Amino acid sequence: MGKLLIVGTVAFDEIETPFGKTDKILGGAATYIGLAASQFDVDSAIISIVGDDLPQEYLNLLTDRGIDISALEIVKGGKTFFWKGKYHNDLNSRDTLATELNTLEDFNPVVPEDYNDADVVMLGNLHPIVQMGVIKQMKKRPKLIILDTMNFWMDNALSDLMAVIKHIDVLTINDEEARQLTGEYSLVKAAQKIFTMGPKYVVIKKGEHGALLFNEDQVFFAPALPLEEVFDPTGAGDTFAGGFSGYLAASDDNSFENMKKAIIHGSNLASFSVEKFGTERMISLDRKEIRERLHQFKKLTQFDIELQ
Amino acid sequence: MGKLLIVGTVAFDEIETPFGKTDKILGGAATYIGLAASQFDVDSAIISIVGDDLPQEYLNLLTDRGIDISALEIVKGGKTFFWKGKYHNDLNSRDTLATELNTLEDFNPVVPEDYNDADVVMLGNLHPIVQMGVIKQMKKRPKLIILDTMNFWMDNALSDLMAVIKHIDVLTINDEEARQLTGEYSLVKAAQKIFTMGPKYVVIKKGEHGALLFNEDQVFFAPALPLEEVFDPTGAGDTFAGGFSGYLAASDDNSFENMKKAIIHGSNLASFSVEKFGTERMISLDRKEIRERLHQFKKLTQFDIELQ
């Protein structure tokens, strides 16, 4: 049982899709990462910041799953980070209608003593300076540091981003961001360029088109499960990251072969996450369903071809 | 050794990509299908029409590979179908700069006697009435009829298209076309709707994102091989169709399990086709290279996960 340290937002989301809309519901990268990772045998903790407007029941959802939230700072009189977005009809693109940083503006993450020797650190999408601050507090070098980021930081804090990328093992970004970061259209070339920036592994997320894992001259591809209904894509990428990091922390094996399995576990959990609004599906999810869908993943991609 | 009947264009293409441009070179759906299928042990014939402006050396390229072109009509004084296109920087989209139908305008395909008992009929993208004309001339029902089409016919000849689709076994279209044809965004639902139109199998081509094969409640996914350089995507879809149909004709097994292999063979050949302009790469391709890249496909997608 490995120790997983998760850094990221715990937030209010208000979501509109072609199928309906929500009030303010529980969201945030750390939330999705934590819920997904809790499907594996890990000790996990979330570092984040919220206001005291976040209902206790939301925090209970996390602690009920064994997630340590002692480093989740609750600011008295503060307001929780809020995101409001509307998805277009194809669910592949969305407009951000509101972003209120609130307590996140003064976020100084403090790594709890129990977790400064974590095996795996999963740095969810946040300002790269905040991500760096967490790495610096680790008492010993984690076996694996995974960082997720987005184009916003490439546009607005590129040098900070490059500084933290130097210290990580795995970078997870989407295909457009990989192209933006490297100036290479070919994802093969983009991954090779990212290797020169520090990471040994690159995971390129392609949404409904799956995910690619690169390491040196090796590449692995995991499809997204073709679904009849995609209800709400919010949190799919973070759920993927949570499954990926949670599986790796639980199995204590960071070989390429094991990372392939971690990619499949991440894709598998993400396929559930999009079936309902927000975290709803992840909260009701049990391990039997997860196992059954892993079978589907295997059937989806495995073939037997004669190779002389 | 099965018999494969190929119907489609043999054409002049003039192509511009970010990497350069060509003069008028050999192109056309039937050309790419034939070249790809010739990598398998099949007897194949092409039904098409050209003018006598098409150089003999282009025809020799086909006959050298054992492709029967006795039903390739050469119109004296006629001009060969011509397409001119320019790819955008990302190679994922292109502008058609010129389309001259020429001899194709009066194309009345005649199935040669030797091939009216073909095992597999591969109907390349053409007017659905032409595709139907070929099916009607078959002396016995082929074991497998595969049809490729595009949005142009959905826009301009939908009822003719629906009429021919009723008589086929496998429909190959791209993701956007599947959505247009069915009004369903989910590719799972789109495939299910296409089943009600006639085909038992649906292949959805997603270009650089791979291909999906649907049959009843089964689905298989083959990725496209991530390449360092994509030089010219022209003919990739037809090369895929040629590998798919050629493998099926050669193996005489139309089960879902064997179709999975056919999809991989098609994807494998398409990964070569895009490496050079036009048909250049397909002409120089040998079976050793093909085998080696099949190994890469296997490594790209195969994983070993504990399933209880």
Coordinates of C-alpha atoms in Angstrom, one line a residue:
Chain A
M1 CA 0.0 0.0 0.0
G2 CA 1.8 3.1 -1.3
K3 CA 1.3 6.7 -0.2
L4 CA -0.2 9.1 -2.7
L5 CA -0.1 12.9 -2.2
I6 CA -2.7 14.8 -4.3
V7 CA -2.5 18.5 -4.9
G8 CA -5.3 20.4 -6.7
T9 CA -8.5 22.3 -6.5
V10 CA -11.5 21.3 -4.5
A11 CA -14.2 23.5 -6.0
F12 CA -17.8 24.4 -6.8
D13 CA -18.7 23.6 -10.4
E14 CA -21.9 24.7 -12.2
I15 CA -22.3 22.8 -15.3
E16 CA -24.5 23.0 -18.3
T17 CA -24.6 20.3 -21.0
P18 CA -27.1 19.6 -23.8
F19 CA -28.7 17.2 -21.3
G20 CA -29.3 19.5 -18.4
K21 CA -27.7 21.8 -15.9
T22 CA -26.6 21.6 -12.3
D23 CA -26.6 23.9 -9.4
K24 CA -23.3 24.5 -7.6
I25 CA -21.9 21.0 -7.1
L26 CA -18.7 19.4 -5.9
G27 CA -15.9 19.6 -8.4
G28 CA -12.2 20.3 -8.7
A29 CA -9.2 18.4 -9.9
A30 CA -8.1 17.1 -6.5
T31 CA -11.7 15.8 -5.9
Y32 CA -11.8 13.8 -9.1
I33 CA -8.2 12.6 -8.6
G34 CA -8.9 11.5 -5.0
L35 CA -12.2 9.7 -5.8
A36 CA -10.6 7.8 -8.7
A37 CA -7.5 6.9 -6.7
S38 CA -9.6 5.7 -3.8
Q39 CA -10.5 2.7 -6.0
F40 CA -7.0 1.3 -5.3
D41 CA -5.3 0.3 -2.1
V42 CA -3.5 3.5 -1.4
D43 CA -3.1 5.9 1.5
S44 CA -4.0 9.2 0.0
A45 CA -4.1 12.8 1.1
I46 CA -5.3 16.0 -0.6
I47 CA -3.7 19.3 -0.3
S48 CA -6.1 22.1 -1.2
I49 CA -7.9 25.2 0.0
V50 CA -11.6 26.0 0.3
G51 CA -13.9 28.4 2.0
D52 CA -16.2 27.5 4.8
D53 CA -19.1 27.8 2.2
L54 CA -18.3 24.2 1.1
P55 CA -20.8 21.9 2.7
Q56 CA -19.5 19.4 5.2
E57 CA -21.2 16.6 3.3
Y58 CA -18.8 17.2 0.4
L59 CA -15.8 16.8 2.7
N60 CA -17.4 13.7 4.1
L61 CA -17.5 12.2 0.6
L62 CA -13.8 12.4 0.6
T63 CA -13.1 11.2 4.2
D64 CA -15.6 8.3 3.7
R65 CA -13.3 7.0 1.0
G66 CA -10.3 7.1 3.3
I67 CA -8.8 10.3 1.9
D68 CA -6.8 12.3 4.4
I69 CA -8.0 15.9 4.2
S70 CA -6.0 17.3 7.1
A71 CA -4.1 19.4 4.7
L72 CA -7.2 20.7 3.1
E73 CA -7.3 24.3 4.5
I74 CA -10.7 25.7 5.2
V75 CA -10.6 29.5 5.3
K76 CA -13.1 31.0 7.7
G77 CA -15.4 33.4 5.9
G78 CA -13.7 32.5 2.6
K79 CA -15.3 31.4 -0.6
T80 CA -14.5 28.2 -2.4
F81 CA -13.1 28.3 -6.0
F82 CA -15.9 28.4 -8.4
W83 CA -16.1 27.4 -12.1
K84 CA -19.1 27.7 -14.4
G85 CA -19.1 26.2 -17.8
K86 CA -21.3 25.3 -20.7
Y87 CA -20.6 22.4 -23.1
H88 CA -21.4 22.7 -26.8
N89 CA -23.6 20.1 -28.5
D90 CA -20.8 17.8 -29.4
L91 CA -19.5 17.8 -25.8
N92 CA -16.0 18.2 -27.2
S93 CA -15.7 21.9 -26.5
R94 CA -17.0 24.2 -23.8
D95 CA -17.2 27.8 -22.9
T96 CA -16.1 29.0 -19.4
L97 CA -18.8 31.3 -18.2
A98 CA -17.3 32.2 -14.8
T99 CA -14.1 31.5 -12.9
E100 CA -13.8 32.9 -9.4
L101 CA -10.5 32.0 -7.8
N102 CA -11.6 33.1 -4.3
T103 CA -9.5 31.3 -1.6
L104 CA -7.3 29.8 -4.3
E105 CA -5.7 33.2 -4.8
D106 CA -3.8 32.9 -1.6
F107 CA -3.0 29.2 -1.7
N108 CA 0.2 28.2 0.0
P109 CA 0.2 24.5 0.1
V110 CA 1.7 22.9 3.2
V111 CA 2.7 19.2 2.9
P112 CA 1.6 17.4 6.0
E113 CA 4.4 15.6 7.9
D114 CA 2.8 12.2 7.2
Y115 CA 3.0 12.7 3.5
N116 CA 6.4 14.4 3.0
D117 CA 7.7 10.9 2.2
A118 CA 4.9 10.0 -0.3
D119 CA 5.7 7.4 -3.0
V120 CA 3.7 9.2 -5.6
V121 CA 2.9 12.9 -5.9
M122 CA 0.1 13.8 -8.3
L123 CA 0.2 17.5 -9.0
G124 CA -3.2 18.5 -10.4
N125 CA -3.6 21.5 -12.7
L126 CA -2.6 24.6 -10.7
H127 CA -0.2 27.5 -10.9
P128 CA 3.3 25.9 -11.6
I129 CA 4.7 27.9 -8.6
V130 CA 2.2 26.1 -6.3
Q131 CA 3.1 22.8 -7.9
M132 CA 6.9 23.6 -7.4
G133 CA 6.2 24.6 -3.8
V134 CA 4.9 21.1 -3.0
I135 CA 7.9 19.3 -4.6
K136 CA 10.3 21.4 -2.5
Q137 CA 8.6 20.4 0.7
M138 CA 9.1 16.7 0.1
K139 CA 11.6 15.2 2.6
K140 CA 12.7 12.6 0.2
R141 CA 12.4 12.4 -3.6
P142 CA 9.1 10.7 -4.4
K143 CA 9.4 7.6 -6.5
L144 CA 7.2 9.3 -9.0
I145 CA 6.1 12.9 -9.6
I146 CA 3.2 13.3 -12.0
L147 CA 2.2 16.8 -13.2
D148 CA -0.9 17.8 -15.0
T149 CA -1.1 21.3 -16.6
M150 CA -3.0 23.2 -19.3
N151 CA -2.5 25.8 -22.0
F152 CA -3.4 28.7 -19.6
W153 CA -0.1 28.2 -17.8
M154 CA 1.8 28.0 -21.1
D155 CA 0.3 31.3 -22.0
N156 CA 0.7 33.0 -18.7
A157 CA 3.5 31.4 -16.7
L158 CA 5.7 29.5 -19.1
S159 CA 9.0 30.0 -17.3
D160 CA 7.5 28.8 -14.0
L161 CA 6.0 25.9 -15.8
M162 CA 9.3 25.0 -17.5
A163 CA 11.0 25.2 -14.1
V164 CA 8.7 22.7 -12.4
I165 CA 8.6 20.4 -15.4
K166 CA 12.4 19.9 -15.0
H167 CA 11.7 18.1 -11.7
I168 CA 8.9 15.7 -12.6
D169 CA 8.8 12.2 -14.0
V170 CA 5.5 12.1 -15.9
L171 CA 3.8 15.0 -17.7
T172 CA 0.1 14.6 -18.6
I173 CA -1.3 17.1 -21.1
N174 CA -3.7 17.0 -24.0
D175 CA -2.7 16.8 -27.7
E176 CA -3.2 20.5 -28.5
E177 CA -1.2 21.5 -25.4
A178 CA 1.6 19.1 -26.3
R179 CA 1.8 20.8 -29.7
Q180 CA 1.7 24.3 -28.1
L181 CA 4.4 23.5 -25.6
T182 CA 6.8 22.0 -28.2
G183 CA 5.9 23.6 -31.5
E184 CA 5.8 20.1 -33.0
Y185 CA 2.7 18.9 -34.7
S186 CA 3.7 15.2 -34.6
L187 CA 2.9 13.9 -31.1
V188 CA 5.9 11.5 -31.5
K189 CA 8.2 14.5 -32.0
A190 CA 6.4 16.5 -29.3
A191 CA 7.0 13.7 -26.7
Q192 CA 10.6 13.5 -27.7
K193 CA 11.0 17.3 -27.1
I194 CA 9.3 17.0 -23.7
F195 CA 11.8 14.4 -22.7
T196 CA 14.5 17.0 -23.1
M197 CA 12.6 19.3 -20.7
G198 CA 12.9 16.7 -17.8
P199 CA 10.1 14.1 -17.8
K200 CA 10.9 10.5 -18.7
Y201 CA 7.3 9.8 -19.4
V202 CA 4.7 11.7 -21.4
V203 CA 1.0 11.0 -21.3
I204 CA -0.9 12.7 -24.1
K205 CA -4.7 12.8 -23.4
K206 CA -6.9 12.9 -26.5
G207 CA -10.3 12.9 -24.8
E208 CA -12.7 10.7 -26.8
H209 CA -9.8 9.5 -28.9
G210 CA -7.9 7.9 -26.0
A211 CA -4.4 8.5 -24.6
L212 CA -0.8 7.9 -25.6
L213 CA 2.0 7.0 -23.2
F214 CA 5.6 7.7 -24.4
N215 CA 8.8 6.6 -22.8
E216 CA 12.1 6.8 -24.7
D217 CA 11.4 5.0 -27.9
Q218 CA 8.4 3.1 -26.6
V219 CA 4.8 4.1 -27.1
F220 CA 1.5 2.7 -25.9
F221 CA -2.0 3.6 -26.8
A222 CA -5.2 3.2 -24.8
P223 CA -8.5 4.1 -26.5
A224 CA -11.4 5.7 -24.7
L225 CA -14.3 3.3 -24.5
P226 CA -16.9 4.1 -27.1
L227 CA -20.0 5.1 -25.1
E228 CA -23.6 5.3 -26.0
E229 CA -24.0 8.4 -23.9
V230 CA -21.5 10.9 -22.7
F231 CA -23.4 13.0 -20.2
D232 CA -20.8 15.4 -18.7
P233 CA -17.1 15.3 -19.6
T234 CA -16.2 17.5 -16.5
G235 CA -13.4 15.8 -14.5
A236 CA -12.7 13.1 -17.1
G237 CA -9.0 14.1 -17.4
D238 CA -8.6 14.3 -13.6
T239 CA -10.4 11.0 -13.1
F240 CA -7.9 9.5 -15.6
A241 CA -5.0 11.1 -13.7
G242 CA -6.5 9.7 -10.4
G243 CA -6.8 6.2 -11.8
F244 CA -3.3 6.4 -13.3
S245 CA -1.6 7.7 -10.1
G246 CA -3.7 5.6 -7.7
Y247 CA -2.9 2.4 -9.5
L248 CA 0.8 3.2 -9.7
A249 CA 0.9 4.1 -6.0
A250 CA -0.9 0.9 -5.0
S251 CA 1.3 -1.3 -7.2
D252 CA 4.6 0.3 -6.4
D253 CA 6.0 -0.5 -9.9
N254 CA 6.9 2.4 -12.2
S255 CA 8.1 0.3 -15.1
F256 CA 6.7 1.0 -18.6
E257 CA 4.8 -2.3 -18.5
N258 CA 3.0 -1.3 -15.4
M259 CA 2.4 2.2 -16.6
K260 CA 0.5 0.7 -19.5
K261 CA -1.8 -0.9 -17.0
A262 CA -2.1 2.3 -15.1
I263 CA -3.2 4.1 -18.4
I264 CA -5.9 1.4 -18.9
H265 CA -7.1 1.8 -15.3
G266 CA -7.2 5.6 -15.7
S267 CA -9.2 5.3 -19.0
N268 CA -11.5 2.8 -17.5
L269 CA -12.4 5.1 -14.6
A270 CA -12.8 8.1 -16.8
S271 CA -15.3 6.1 -18.9
F272 CA -17.6 6.0 -15.8
S273 CA -17.0 9.6 -14.8
V274 CA -18.6 11.0 -17.9
E275 CA -21.8 9.0 -17.5
K276 CA -23.4 11.4 -15.0
F277 CA -23.1 15.0 -13.8
G278 CA -20.0 15.9 -11.8
T279 CA -18.8 13.3 -9.3
E280 CA -22.1 11.4 -9.1
R281 CA -21.0 8.3 -11.0
M282 CA -17.7 8.1 -9.2
I283 CA -19.4 8.1 -5.9
S284 CA -21.7 5.2 -6.7
L285 CA -19.0 3.2 -8.4
D286 CA -18.1 -0.2 -7.1
R287 CA -15.2 -2.5 -7.9
K288 CA -17.3 -5.1 -9.6
E289 CA -18.4 -2.6 -12.2
I290 CA -14.8 -1.5 -12.7
R291 CA -13.7 -5.1 -13.2
E292 CA -16.4 -5.8 -15.7
R293 CA -15.5 -2.7 -17.8
L294 CA -11.9 -3.7 -17.7
H295 CA -12.9 -6.8 -19.6
Q296 CA -14.6 -4.5 -22.2
F297 CA -11.4 -2.6 -22.6
K298 CA -9.5 -5.8 -23.2
K299 CA -12.0 -6.9 -25.8
L300 CA -11.9 -3.5 -27.4
T301 CA -8.2 -3.6 -28.2
Q302 CA -6.8 -7.1 -28.0
F303 CA -6.2 -9.0 -31.2
D304 CA -4.3 -12.1 -32.2
I305 CA -2.4 -11.7 -35.4
E306 CA 0.1 -14.1 -37.0
L307 CA 3.6 -12.6 -36.8
Q308 CA 6.4 -14.6 -38.4
Chain B
M1 CA -6.7 -17.5 -52.6
G2 CA -9.9 -15.5 -52.9
K3 CA -11.2 -13.2 -55.6
L4 CA -11.4 -9.5 -54.9
L5 CA -13.3 -7.2 -57.2
I6 CA -12.4 -3.5 -56.8
V7 CA -14.5 -0.6 -58.1
G8 CA -13.3 2.9 -57.9
T9 CA -11.4 5.8 -59.6
V10 CA -8.1 5.6 -61.2
A11 CA -7.0 9.2 -61.4
F12 CA -4.5 12.0 -61.8
D13 CA -3.9 13.7 -58.5
E14 CA -2.0 17.0 -58.0
I15 CA -1.2 17.4 -54.3
E16 CA 0.3 20.2 -52.2
T17 CA 1.3 19.6 -48.6
P18 CA 3.4 21.8 -46.3
F19 CA 6.3 19.7 -47.4
G20 CA 6.1 20.2 -51.1
K21 CA 3.9 19.7 -54.2
T22 CA 3.6 17.2 -57.0
D23 CA 2.8 17.3 -60.7
K24 CA -0.1 15.2 -61.9
I25 CA 0.6 11.8 -60.4
L26 CA -1.2 8.5 -60.2
G27 CA -4.0 8.5 -57.7
G28 CA -7.6 7.3 -57.3
A29 CA -9.4 5.1 -54.8
A30 CA -9.2 1.9 -56.9
T31 CA -5.4 2.5 -57.4
Y32 CA -4.8 2.7 -53.6
I33 CA -7.1 -0.2 -52.8
G34 CA -5.5 -2.4 -55.5
L35 CA -2.0 -1.6 -54.4
A36 CA -2.8 -2.4 -50.8
A37 CA -4.7 -5.5 -51.5
S38 CA -1.9 -6.8 -53.7
Q39 CA 0.1 -7.4 -50.5
F40 CA -2.1 -10.4 -49.8
D41 CA -2.6 -13.6 -51.8
V42 CA -5.6 -12.5 -53.7
D43 CA -6.8 -12.5 -57.3
S44 CA -7.9 -9.0 -57.8
A45 CA -9.4 -6.9 -60.6
I46 CA -10.2 -3.2 -60.9
I47 CA -13.2 -1.8 -62.7
S48 CA -12.7 1.8 -63.6
I49 CA -12.5 4.2 -66.5
V50 CA -9.6 6.5 -67.6
G51 CA -8.7 8.5 -70.7
D52 CA -5.8 7.6 -73.0
D53 CA -3.8 10.5 -71.4
L54 CA -2.9 8.2 -68.4
P55 CA 0.7 7.0 -69.0
Q56 CA 1.1 3.3 -69.7
E57 CA 3.6 3.1 -66.9
Y58 CA 0.9 3.8 -64.4
L59 CA -1.2 0.9 -65.8
N60 CA 2.0 -1.3 -65.6
L61 CA 2.3 -0.5 -61.9
L62 CA -1.0 -2.2 -61.4
T63 CA -0.5 -5.2 -63.7
D64 CA 3.1 -5.7 -62.3
R65 CA 1.3 -6.4 -59.0
G66 CA -0.9 -9.0 -60.6
I67 CA -4.0 -6.8 -60.7
D68 CA -6.3 -7.6 -63.6
I69 CA -7.2 -4.4 -65.4
S70 CA -9.1 -5.9 -68.3
A71 CA -12.2 -4.1 -67.0
L72 CA -10.4 -0.8 -66.7
E73 CA -11.9 1.1 -69.7
I74 CA -9.5 3.4 -71.6
V75 CA -11.5 6.0 -73.5
K76 CA -9.7 7.1 -76.7
G77 CA -9.3 10.8 -76.8
G78 CA -10.8 11.0 -73.3
K79 CA -9.3 12.6 -70.2
T80 CA -8.7 10.9 -66.9
F81 CA -10.5 12.0 -63.8
F82 CA -8.4 14.8 -62.1
W83 CA -8.3 16.0 -58.5
K84 CA -6.2 18.8 -57.2
G85 CA -5.9 19.5 -53.5
K86 CA -3.9 21.4 -50.9
Y87 CA -3.5 20.3 -47.3
H88 CA -3.4 22.7 -44.4
N89 CA -0.5 22.9 -42.0
D90 CA -1.9 20.2 -39.7
L91 CA -2.6 17.8 -42.6
N92 CA -6.0 17.1 -41.0
S93 CA -7.9 19.2 -43.4
R94 CA -7.6 20.1 -47.1
D95 CA -9.0 22.3 -49.8
T96 CA -10.1 20.8 -53.1
L97 CA -8.7 23.2 -55.7
A98 CA -10.0 21.3 -58.7
T99 CA -12.2 18.3 -59.6
E100 CA -12.5 17.4 -63.2
L101 CA -14.7 14.3 -63.7
N102 CA -13.8 13.9 -67.4
T103 CA -14.4 10.2 -68.5
L104 CA -15.9 9.4 -65.1
E105 CA -19.0 11.3 -66.1
D106 CA -20.0 8.5 -68.4
F107 CA -18.8 5.6 -66.3
N108 CA -20.9 2.4 -66.8
P109 CA -19.0 -0.3 -65.0
V110 CA -19.0 -3.7 -66.6
V111 CA -18.1 -6.6 -64.3
P112 CA -15.8 -9.0 -66.2
E113 CA -17.0 -12.6 -66.5
D114 CA -14.1 -13.9 -64.5
Y115 CA -15.1 -11.7 -61.6
N116 CA -18.9 -12.0 -61.4
D117 CA -18.4 -14.7 -58.8
A118 CA -15.9 -12.7 -56.7
D119 CA -15.7 -13.5 -53.0
V120 CA -15.3 -10.0 -51.9
V121 CA -16.5 -6.8 -53.6
M122 CA -14.8 -3.6 -52.5
L123 CA -16.9 -0.6 -53.7
G124 CA -14.7 2.4 -53.5
N125 CA -16.1 5.9 -53.1
L126 CA -18.2 6.6 -56.3
H127 CA -21.8 7.6 -57.1
P128 CA -24.0 5.1 -55.3
I129 CA -25.8 4.3 -58.6
V130 CA -22.5 3.1 -60.0
Q131 CA -21.8 1.1 -56.9
M132 CA -25.3 -0.5 -57.2
G133 CA -24.7 -1.2 -60.9
V134 CA -21.8 -3.4 -59.9
I135 CA -23.7 -5.4 -57.2
K136 CA -26.5 -6.1 -59.7
Q137 CA -24.1 -7.7 -62.2
M138 CA -22.8 -10.2 -59.7
K139 CA -23.8 -13.7 -60.8
K140 CA -23.8 -14.9 -57.2
R141 CA -24.1 -13.0 -54.0
P142 CA -20.5 -12.3 -52.9
K143 CA -19.5 -13.5 -49.5
L144 CA -18.8 -9.9 -48.6
I145 CA -19.7 -6.6 -50.0
I146 CA -17.8 -3.6 -48.6
L147 CA -18.8 0.0 -49.5
D148 CA -16.9 3.2 -48.9
T149 CA -18.7 6.5 -49.4
M150 CA -18.5 10.1 -48.3
N151 CA -20.5 13.1 -47.3
F152 CA -20.8 14.4 -50.9
W153 CA -23.2 11.5 -51.7
M154 CA -25.2 12.1 -48.5
D155 CA -25.7 15.7 -49.5
N156 CA -26.4 15.0 -53.2
A157 CA -27.7 11.4 -53.7
L158 CA -29.0 10.3 -50.3
S159 CA -31.8 8.1 -51.6
D160 CA -29.4 6.3 -54.1
L161 CA -27.0 5.8 -51.2
M162 CA -29.6 4.4 -48.9
A163 CA -30.7 2.0 -51.7
V164 CA -27.2 0.6 -52.2
I165 CA -26.4 0.5 -48.5
K166 CA -29.3 -1.9 -48.1
H167 CA -27.4 -4.5 -50.1
I168 CA -24.0 -4.4 -48.4
D169 CA -22.3 -6.1 -45.5
V170 CA -19.7 -3.6 -44.4
L171 CA -20.0 0.2 -44.5
T172 CA -16.7 2.2 -44.1
I173 CA -17.1 5.9 -43.4
N174 CA -15.4 8.5 -41.3
D175 CA -16.7 9.7 -37.9
E176 CA -18.2 13.0 -39.2
E177 CA -20.0 11.1 -42.0
A178 CA -21.4 8.5 -39.6
R179 CA -22.8 11.4 -37.6
Q180 CA -24.3 13.1 -40.6
L181 CA -25.8 9.9 -42.0
T182 CA -27.5 9.0 -38.7
G183 CA -28.0 12.2 -36.8
E184 CA -26.4 10.6 -33.8
Y185 CA -23.4 12.1 -32.2
S186 CA -22.4 8.9 -30.3
L187 CA -20.6 6.6 -32.7
V188 CA -22.0 3.6 -30.8
K189 CA -25.5 4.9 -31.5
A190 CA -24.6 5.8 -35.1
A191 CA -23.3 2.3 -35.8
Q192 CA -26.5 0.8 -34.3
K193 CA -28.6 3.0 -36.6
I194 CA -26.5 2.0 -39.6
F195 CA -27.2 -1.7 -38.8
T196 CA -30.9 -1.0 -39.3
M197 CA -30.1 0.4 -42.8
G198 CA -28.6 -3.0 -44.0
P199 CA -24.9 -3.5 -43.1
K200 CA -24.0 -6.0 -40.4
Y201 CA -20.6 -4.4 -39.9
V202 CA -19.6 -0.7 -39.7
V203 CA -16.1 0.6 -39.9
I204 CA -15.7 4.1 -38.7
K205 CA -12.4 5.7 -39.8
K206 CA -11.0 8.4 -37.6
G207 CA -7.8 9.2 -39.5
E208 CA -5.0 9.9 -37.1
H209 CA -7.3 8.7 -34.3
G210 CA -7.6 5.1 -35.6
A211 CA -10.7 3.1 -36.6
L212 CA -13.6 1.4 -34.9
L213 CA -15.3 -1.8 -36.0
F214 CA -18.8 -2.4 -34.9
N215 CA -20.9 -5.7 -35.2
E216 CA -24.1 -6.2 -33.2
D217 CA -23.0 -5.5 -29.7
Q218 CA -19.3 -6.0 -30.3
V219 CA -16.7 -3.2 -30.9
F220 CA -13.1 -3.3 -31.7
F221 CA -10.7 -0.4 -31.9
A222 CA -7.4 -0.1 -33.9
P223 CA -5.3 3.0 -33.4
A224 CA -3.4 4.7 -36.1
L225 CA 0.4 4.2 -35.5
P226 CA 1.8 7.5 -34.1
L227 CA 4.2 8.6 -36.7
E228 CA 7.1 11.1 -36.6
E229 CA 6.3 12.4 -40.0
V230 CA 3.0 12.4 -42.0
F231 CA 4.0 13.5 -45.4
D232 CA 0.8 13.1 -47.5
P233 CA -2.5 11.7 -46.2
T234 CA -3.9 11.3 -49.7
G235 CA -5.2 7.7 -50.2
A236 CA -4.8 6.7 -46.6
G237 CA -8.5 5.8 -46.3
D238 CA -8.4 3.8 -49.5
T239 CA -5.2 2.1 -48.6
F240 CA -6.9 1.1 -45.3
A241 CA -9.9 -0.3 -47.3
G242 CA -7.5 -2.1 -49.6
G243 CA -5.7 -3.8 -46.8
F244 CA -9.0 -4.6 -45.0
S245 CA -10.7 -6.1 -48.1
G246 CA -7.5 -7.8 -49.4
Y247 CA -6.8 -9.5 -46.1
L248 CA -10.4 -10.7 -45.9
A249 CA -10.4 -12.0 -49.5
A250 CA -7.2 -13.8 -48.9
S251 CA -8.2 -15.4 -45.7
D252 CA -11.8 -16.3 -46.6
D253 CA -13.1 -15.8 -43.1
N254 CA -15.6 -13.0 -42.4
S255 CA -15.9 -13.6 -38.7
F256 CA -15.6 -10.7 -36.3
E257 CA -12.4 -12.1 -35.0
N258 CA -10.9 -12.1 -38.5
M259 CA -12.3 -8.7 -39.3
K260 CA -10.3 -7.4 -36.3
K261 CA -7.1 -8.7 -38.0
A262 CA -8.2 -7.1 -41.3
I263 CA -8.7 -3.7 -39.5
I264 CA -5.1 -4.0 -38.1
H265 CA -3.7 -4.9 -41.5
G266 CA -5.5 -2.0 -43.1
S267 CA -4.3 0.4 -40.5
N268 CA -0.8 -1.0 -40.9
L269 CA -0.7 -0.4 -44.6
A270 CA -2.2 3.1 -44.3
S271 CA 0.6 4.0 -41.9
F272 CA 3.1 3.4 -44.8
S273 CA 1.0 5.2 -47.4
V274 CA 1.2 8.6 -45.7
E275 CA 5.0 8.5 -45.5
K276 CA 5.5 9.7 -49.1
F277 CA 3.6 11.5 -51.8
G278 CA 0.9 9.6 -53.6
T279 CA 1.4 5.9 -54.2
E280 CA 5.2 6.2 -53.9
R281 CA 5.6 4.4 -50.6
M282 CA 3.1 1.7 -51.4
I283 CA 5.0 0.8 -54.6
S284 CA 8.3 0.4 -52.8
L285 CA 6.8 -1.5 -49.9
D286 CA 7.9 -5.1 -49.2
R287 CA 6.4 -7.8 -46.9
K288 CA 9.3 -7.7 -44.5
E289 CA 8.6 -4.0 -43.6
I290 CA 4.9 -4.8 -43.3
R291 CA 5.6 -7.7 -40.8
E292 CA 8.0 -5.5 -38.8
R293 CA 5.4 -2.7 -38.4
L294 CA 2.7 -5.2 -37.4
H295 CA 4.9 -6.0 -34.5
Q296 CA 4.8 -2.2 -33.6
F297 CA 1.0 -2.3 -33.8
K298 CA 1.0 -5.2 -31.4
K299 CA 3.3 -3.5 -28.9
L300 CA 1.3 -0.2 -29.2
T301 CA -2.0 -1.7 -28.0
Q302 CA -1.4 -5.0 -26.2
F303 CA -1.4 -5.1 -22.4
D304 CA -1.6 -7.6 -19.8
I305 CA -4.0 -6.8 -17.0
E306 CA -5.2 -8.9 -14.0
L307 CA -8.9 -9.6 -14.4
Q308 CA -10.5 -11.5 -11.7

